mmCIF file of C-alpha atoms in Angstrom:
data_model
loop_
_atom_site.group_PDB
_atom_site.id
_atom_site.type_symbol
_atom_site.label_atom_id
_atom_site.label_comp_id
_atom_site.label_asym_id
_atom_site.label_seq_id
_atom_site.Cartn_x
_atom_site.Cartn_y
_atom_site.Cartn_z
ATOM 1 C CA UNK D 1222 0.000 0.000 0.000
ATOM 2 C CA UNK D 1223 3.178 2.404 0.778
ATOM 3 C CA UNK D 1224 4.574 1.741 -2.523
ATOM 4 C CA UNK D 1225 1.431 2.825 -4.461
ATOM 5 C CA UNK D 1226 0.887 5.907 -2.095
ATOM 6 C CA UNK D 1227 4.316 6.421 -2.992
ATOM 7 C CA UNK D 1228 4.051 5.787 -6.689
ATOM 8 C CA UNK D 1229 1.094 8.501 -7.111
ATOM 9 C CA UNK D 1230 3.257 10.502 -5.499
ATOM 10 C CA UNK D 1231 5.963 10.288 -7.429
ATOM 11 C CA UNK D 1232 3.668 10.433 -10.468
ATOM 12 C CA UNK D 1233 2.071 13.547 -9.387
ATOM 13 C CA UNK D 1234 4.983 15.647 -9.100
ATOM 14 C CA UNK D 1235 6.426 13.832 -13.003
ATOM 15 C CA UNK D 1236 3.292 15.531 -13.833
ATOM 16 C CA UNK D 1237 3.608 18.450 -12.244
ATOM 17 C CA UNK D 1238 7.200 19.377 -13.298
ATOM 18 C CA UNK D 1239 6.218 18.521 -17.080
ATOM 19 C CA UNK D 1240 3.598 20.967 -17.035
ATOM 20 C CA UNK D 1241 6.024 23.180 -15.627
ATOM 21 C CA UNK D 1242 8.120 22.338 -18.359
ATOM 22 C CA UNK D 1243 5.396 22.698 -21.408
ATOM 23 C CA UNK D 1244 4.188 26.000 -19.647
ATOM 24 C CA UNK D 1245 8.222 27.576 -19.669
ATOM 25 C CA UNK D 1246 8.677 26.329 -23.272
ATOM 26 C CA UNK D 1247 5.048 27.996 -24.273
ATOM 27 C CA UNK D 1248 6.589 31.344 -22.543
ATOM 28 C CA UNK D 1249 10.104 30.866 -24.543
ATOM 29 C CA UNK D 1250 8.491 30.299 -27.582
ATOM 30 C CA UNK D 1251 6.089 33.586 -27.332
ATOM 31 C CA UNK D 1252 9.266 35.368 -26.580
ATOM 32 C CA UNK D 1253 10.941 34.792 -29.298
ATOM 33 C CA UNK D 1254 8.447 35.433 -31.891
ATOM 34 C CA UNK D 1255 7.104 38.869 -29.781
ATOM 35 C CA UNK D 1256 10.895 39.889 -28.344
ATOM 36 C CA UNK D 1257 11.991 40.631 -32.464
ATOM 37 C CA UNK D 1258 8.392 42.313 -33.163
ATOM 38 C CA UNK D 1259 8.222 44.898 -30.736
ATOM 39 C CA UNK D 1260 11.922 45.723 -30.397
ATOM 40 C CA UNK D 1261 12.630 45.835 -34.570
ATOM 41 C CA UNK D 1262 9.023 45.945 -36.586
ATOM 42 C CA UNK D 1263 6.540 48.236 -34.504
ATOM 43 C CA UNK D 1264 6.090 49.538 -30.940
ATOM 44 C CA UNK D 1265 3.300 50.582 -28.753
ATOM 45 C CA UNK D 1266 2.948 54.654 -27.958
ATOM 46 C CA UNK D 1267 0.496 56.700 -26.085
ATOM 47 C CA UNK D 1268 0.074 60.037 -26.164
ATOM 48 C CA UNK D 1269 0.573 62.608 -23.962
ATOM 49 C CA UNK D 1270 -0.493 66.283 -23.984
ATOM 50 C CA UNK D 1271 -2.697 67.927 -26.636
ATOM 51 C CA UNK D 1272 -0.065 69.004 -29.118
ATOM 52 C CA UNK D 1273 -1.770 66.711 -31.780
ATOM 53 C CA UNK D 1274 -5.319 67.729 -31.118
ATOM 54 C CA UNK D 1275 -7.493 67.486 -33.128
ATOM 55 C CA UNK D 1276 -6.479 64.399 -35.049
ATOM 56 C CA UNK D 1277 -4.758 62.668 -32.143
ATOM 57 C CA UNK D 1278 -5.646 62.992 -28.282
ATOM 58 C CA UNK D 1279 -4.398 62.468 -25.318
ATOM 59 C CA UNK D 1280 -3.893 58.426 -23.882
ATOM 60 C CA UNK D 1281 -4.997 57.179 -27.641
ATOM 61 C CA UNK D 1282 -2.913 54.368 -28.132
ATOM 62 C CA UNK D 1283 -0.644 54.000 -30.976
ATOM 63 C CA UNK D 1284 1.099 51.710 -33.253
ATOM 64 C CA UNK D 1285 4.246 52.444 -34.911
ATOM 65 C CA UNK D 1286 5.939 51.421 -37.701
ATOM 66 C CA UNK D 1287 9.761 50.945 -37.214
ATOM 67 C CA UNK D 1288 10.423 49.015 -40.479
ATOM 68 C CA UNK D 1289 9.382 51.482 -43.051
ATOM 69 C CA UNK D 1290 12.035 54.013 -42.646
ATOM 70 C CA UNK D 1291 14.797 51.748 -43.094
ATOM 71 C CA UNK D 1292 13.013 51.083 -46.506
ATOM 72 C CA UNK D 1293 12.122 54.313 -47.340
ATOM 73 C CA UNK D 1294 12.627 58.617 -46.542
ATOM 74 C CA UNK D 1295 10.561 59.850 -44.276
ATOM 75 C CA UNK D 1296 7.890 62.576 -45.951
ATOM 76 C CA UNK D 1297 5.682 65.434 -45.393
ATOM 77 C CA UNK D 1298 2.590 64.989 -43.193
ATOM 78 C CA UNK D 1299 3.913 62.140 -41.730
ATOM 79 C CA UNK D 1300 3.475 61.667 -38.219
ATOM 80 C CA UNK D 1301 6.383 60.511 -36.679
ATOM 81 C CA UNK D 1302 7.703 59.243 -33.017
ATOM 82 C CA UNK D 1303 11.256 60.886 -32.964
ATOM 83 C CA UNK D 1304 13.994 61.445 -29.601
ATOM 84 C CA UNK D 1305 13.556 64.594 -28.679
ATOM 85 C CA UNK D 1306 17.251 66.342 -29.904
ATOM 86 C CA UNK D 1307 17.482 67.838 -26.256
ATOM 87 C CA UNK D 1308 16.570 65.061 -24.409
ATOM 88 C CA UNK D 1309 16.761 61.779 -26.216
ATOM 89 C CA UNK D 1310 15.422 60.172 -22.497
ATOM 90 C CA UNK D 1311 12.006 61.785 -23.801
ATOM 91 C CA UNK D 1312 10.181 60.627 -27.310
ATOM 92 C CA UNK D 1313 7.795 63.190 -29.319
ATOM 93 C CA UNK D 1314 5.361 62.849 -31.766
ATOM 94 C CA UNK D 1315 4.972 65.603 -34.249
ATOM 95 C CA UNK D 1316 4.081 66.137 -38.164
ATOM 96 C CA UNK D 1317 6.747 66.402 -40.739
ATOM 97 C CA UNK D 1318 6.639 69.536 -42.386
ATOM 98 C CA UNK D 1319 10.131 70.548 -43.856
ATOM 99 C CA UNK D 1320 12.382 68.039 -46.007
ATOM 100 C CA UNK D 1321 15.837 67.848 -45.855
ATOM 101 C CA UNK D 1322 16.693 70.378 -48.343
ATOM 102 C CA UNK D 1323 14.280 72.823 -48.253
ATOM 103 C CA UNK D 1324 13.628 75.989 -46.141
ATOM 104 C CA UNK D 1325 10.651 76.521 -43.653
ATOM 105 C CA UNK D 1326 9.842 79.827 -43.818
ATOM 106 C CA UNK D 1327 6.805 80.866 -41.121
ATOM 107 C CA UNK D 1328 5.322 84.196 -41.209
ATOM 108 C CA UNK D 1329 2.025 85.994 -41.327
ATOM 109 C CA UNK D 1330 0.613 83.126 -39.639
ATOM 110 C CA UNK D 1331 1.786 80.277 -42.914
ATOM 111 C CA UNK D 1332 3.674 77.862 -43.290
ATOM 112 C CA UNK D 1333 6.084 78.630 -46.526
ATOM 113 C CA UNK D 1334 8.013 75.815 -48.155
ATOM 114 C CA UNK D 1335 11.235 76.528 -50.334
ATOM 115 C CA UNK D 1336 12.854 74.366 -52.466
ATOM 116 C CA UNK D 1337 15.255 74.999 -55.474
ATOM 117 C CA UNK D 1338 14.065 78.475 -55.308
ATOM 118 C CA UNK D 1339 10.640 77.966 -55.146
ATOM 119 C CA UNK D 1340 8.030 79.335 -52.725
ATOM 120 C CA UNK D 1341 4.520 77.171 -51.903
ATOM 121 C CA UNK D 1342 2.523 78.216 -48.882
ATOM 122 C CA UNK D 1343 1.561 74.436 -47.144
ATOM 123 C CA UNK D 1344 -1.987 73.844 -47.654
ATOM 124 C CA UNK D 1345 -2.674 71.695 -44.238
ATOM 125 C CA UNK D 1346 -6.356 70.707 -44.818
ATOM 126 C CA UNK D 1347 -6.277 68.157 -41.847
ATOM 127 C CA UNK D 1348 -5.963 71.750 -39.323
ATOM 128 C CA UNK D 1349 -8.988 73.282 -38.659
ATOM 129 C CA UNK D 1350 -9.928 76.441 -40.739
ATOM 130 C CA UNK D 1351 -9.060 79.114 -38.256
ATOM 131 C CA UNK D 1352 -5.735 77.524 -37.268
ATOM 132 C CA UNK D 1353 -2.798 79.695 -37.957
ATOM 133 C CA UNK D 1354 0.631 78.997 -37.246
ATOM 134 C CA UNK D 1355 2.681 81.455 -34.754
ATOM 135 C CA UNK D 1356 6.209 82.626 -34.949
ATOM 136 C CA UNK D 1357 8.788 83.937 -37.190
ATOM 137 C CA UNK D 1358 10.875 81.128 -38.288
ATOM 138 C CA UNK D 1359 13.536 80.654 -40.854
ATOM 139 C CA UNK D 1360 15.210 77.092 -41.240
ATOM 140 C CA UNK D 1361 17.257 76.003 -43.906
ATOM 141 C CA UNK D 1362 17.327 72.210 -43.465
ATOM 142 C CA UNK D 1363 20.725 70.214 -44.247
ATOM 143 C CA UNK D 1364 21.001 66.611 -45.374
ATOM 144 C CA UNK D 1365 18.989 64.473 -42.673
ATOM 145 C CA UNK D 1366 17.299 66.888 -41.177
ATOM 146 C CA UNK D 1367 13.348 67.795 -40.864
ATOM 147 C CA UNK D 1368 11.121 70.137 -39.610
ATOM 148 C CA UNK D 1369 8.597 69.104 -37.347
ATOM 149 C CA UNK D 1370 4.755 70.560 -36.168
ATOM 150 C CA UNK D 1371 2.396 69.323 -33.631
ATOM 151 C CA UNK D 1372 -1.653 69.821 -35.253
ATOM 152 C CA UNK D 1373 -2.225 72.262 -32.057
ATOM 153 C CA UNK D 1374 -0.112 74.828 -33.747
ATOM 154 C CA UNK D 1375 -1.315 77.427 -30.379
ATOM 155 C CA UNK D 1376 -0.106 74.687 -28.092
ATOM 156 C CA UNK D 1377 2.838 72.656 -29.415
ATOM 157 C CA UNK D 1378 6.523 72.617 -28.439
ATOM 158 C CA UNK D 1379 7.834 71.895 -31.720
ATOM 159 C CA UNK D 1380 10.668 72.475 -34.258
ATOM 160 C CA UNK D 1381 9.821 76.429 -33.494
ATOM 161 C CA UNK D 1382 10.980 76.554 -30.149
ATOM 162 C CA UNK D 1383 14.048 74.174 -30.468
ATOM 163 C CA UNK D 1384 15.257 72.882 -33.919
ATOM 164 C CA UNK D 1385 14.909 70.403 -36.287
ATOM 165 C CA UNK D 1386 15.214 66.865 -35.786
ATOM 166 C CA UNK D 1387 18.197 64.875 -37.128
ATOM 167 C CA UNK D 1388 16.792 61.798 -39.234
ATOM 168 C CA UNK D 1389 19.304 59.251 -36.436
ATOM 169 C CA UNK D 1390 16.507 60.498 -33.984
ATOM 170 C CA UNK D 1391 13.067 58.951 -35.309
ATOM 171 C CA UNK D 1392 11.992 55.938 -34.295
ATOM 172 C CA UNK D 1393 9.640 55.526 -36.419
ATOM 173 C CA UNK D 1394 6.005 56.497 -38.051
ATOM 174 C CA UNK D 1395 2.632 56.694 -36.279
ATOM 175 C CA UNK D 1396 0.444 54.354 -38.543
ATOM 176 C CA UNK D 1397 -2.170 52.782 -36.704
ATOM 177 C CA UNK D 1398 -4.249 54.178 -33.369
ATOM 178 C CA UNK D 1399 -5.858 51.319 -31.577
ATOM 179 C CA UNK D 1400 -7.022 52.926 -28.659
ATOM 180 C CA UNK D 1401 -9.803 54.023 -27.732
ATOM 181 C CA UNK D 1402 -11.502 51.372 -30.166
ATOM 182 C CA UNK D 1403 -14.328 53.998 -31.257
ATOM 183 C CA UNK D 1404 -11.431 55.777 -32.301
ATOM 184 C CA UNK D 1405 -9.846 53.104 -34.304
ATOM 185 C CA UNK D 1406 -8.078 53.963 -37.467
ATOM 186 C CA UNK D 1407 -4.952 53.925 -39.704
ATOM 187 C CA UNK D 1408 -3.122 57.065 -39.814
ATOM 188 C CA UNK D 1409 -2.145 58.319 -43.239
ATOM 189 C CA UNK D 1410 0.049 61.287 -44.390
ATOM 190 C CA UNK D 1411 -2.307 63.990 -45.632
ATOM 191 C CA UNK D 1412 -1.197 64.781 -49.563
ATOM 192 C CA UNK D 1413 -0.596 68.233 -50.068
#
């Protein structure tokens, strides 16, 4: 009688230490296939503050898209994550609005766009009607370098107030908010 008491026993813990064993190799497994995902393809981000508002609010949840810009320039209306140049601790998220190449000039409440000699005032559809865009800026952009805006033009701490943003510092491109789910949409670059 012992030696079946003994037996279950035995057999009880064989079981227990192979579920064990099934449950660690489940959780190695996961890792491996998420681990490569989130720390090369795309990343979570929520955002903070209003400087997006309207098209983005505060604690919506974001996807982003790491991949694409190792395939591919970054372009206007894009809306990027980035390292903010004065603090790469903190991350942003902003609108592209200058190239690398061209000049951002802001006055009279526009945005002006130069290239090869060539002035175009930004027609930003995706800002609401009354929106204008404060300060006197003048930013020629070198190689690698862009210009960034946050949507709340009145609110945003942006490439007016410290710089532009070297291309080594974004992360990557907003593409896909998932959070709040009535809000749930793929973000695309307005054309202009």
């Amino acid at each position: 009688m012992e030696d079946n008491i003994q037996e279950k026993k035995e057999s009880g813990a064989k079981q227990f230490f192979s579920f064990i064993w099934e449950l660690a190799k489940i959780a190695l497994i996961a890792l491996v296939i998420v681990a490569p995902i989130r720390y090369f393809l795309f990343q979570p981000f929520i955002v903070k503050g209003e400087s997006m508002f309207p098209n983005l609010e505060s604690g919506d949840y974001l996807i982003v898209d790491e991949i694409s810009y190792r395939l591919s320039e970054p372009q206007r209306g894009d809306v990027i994550v980035f390292d903010y140049p004065k603090d790469t601790t903190q991350r942003f998220i902003k609108r592209i609005i200058g190239l690398p190449g061209e000049t951002v000039n802001i006055s009279n409440g526009q945005v002006h766009i130069i290239r090869n000699g060539i002035d175009n005032v930004l027609e930003e559809s995706y800002l609401p009607n009354n929106l204008e865009t404060y300060g006197d800026v003048n930013i020629a952009l070198n190689a690698d370098e862009y210009f960034v805006l946050g949507d709340n033009r009145e609110y945003s701490f942006d490439s007016r107030a410290w710089g532009v943003v070297p291309r080594k510092d974004i992360i990557g491109k907003a593409f896909l908010r998932i959070f709040p789910l009535a809000a749930l949409s793929q973000i695309v670059a307005p054309s202009y």
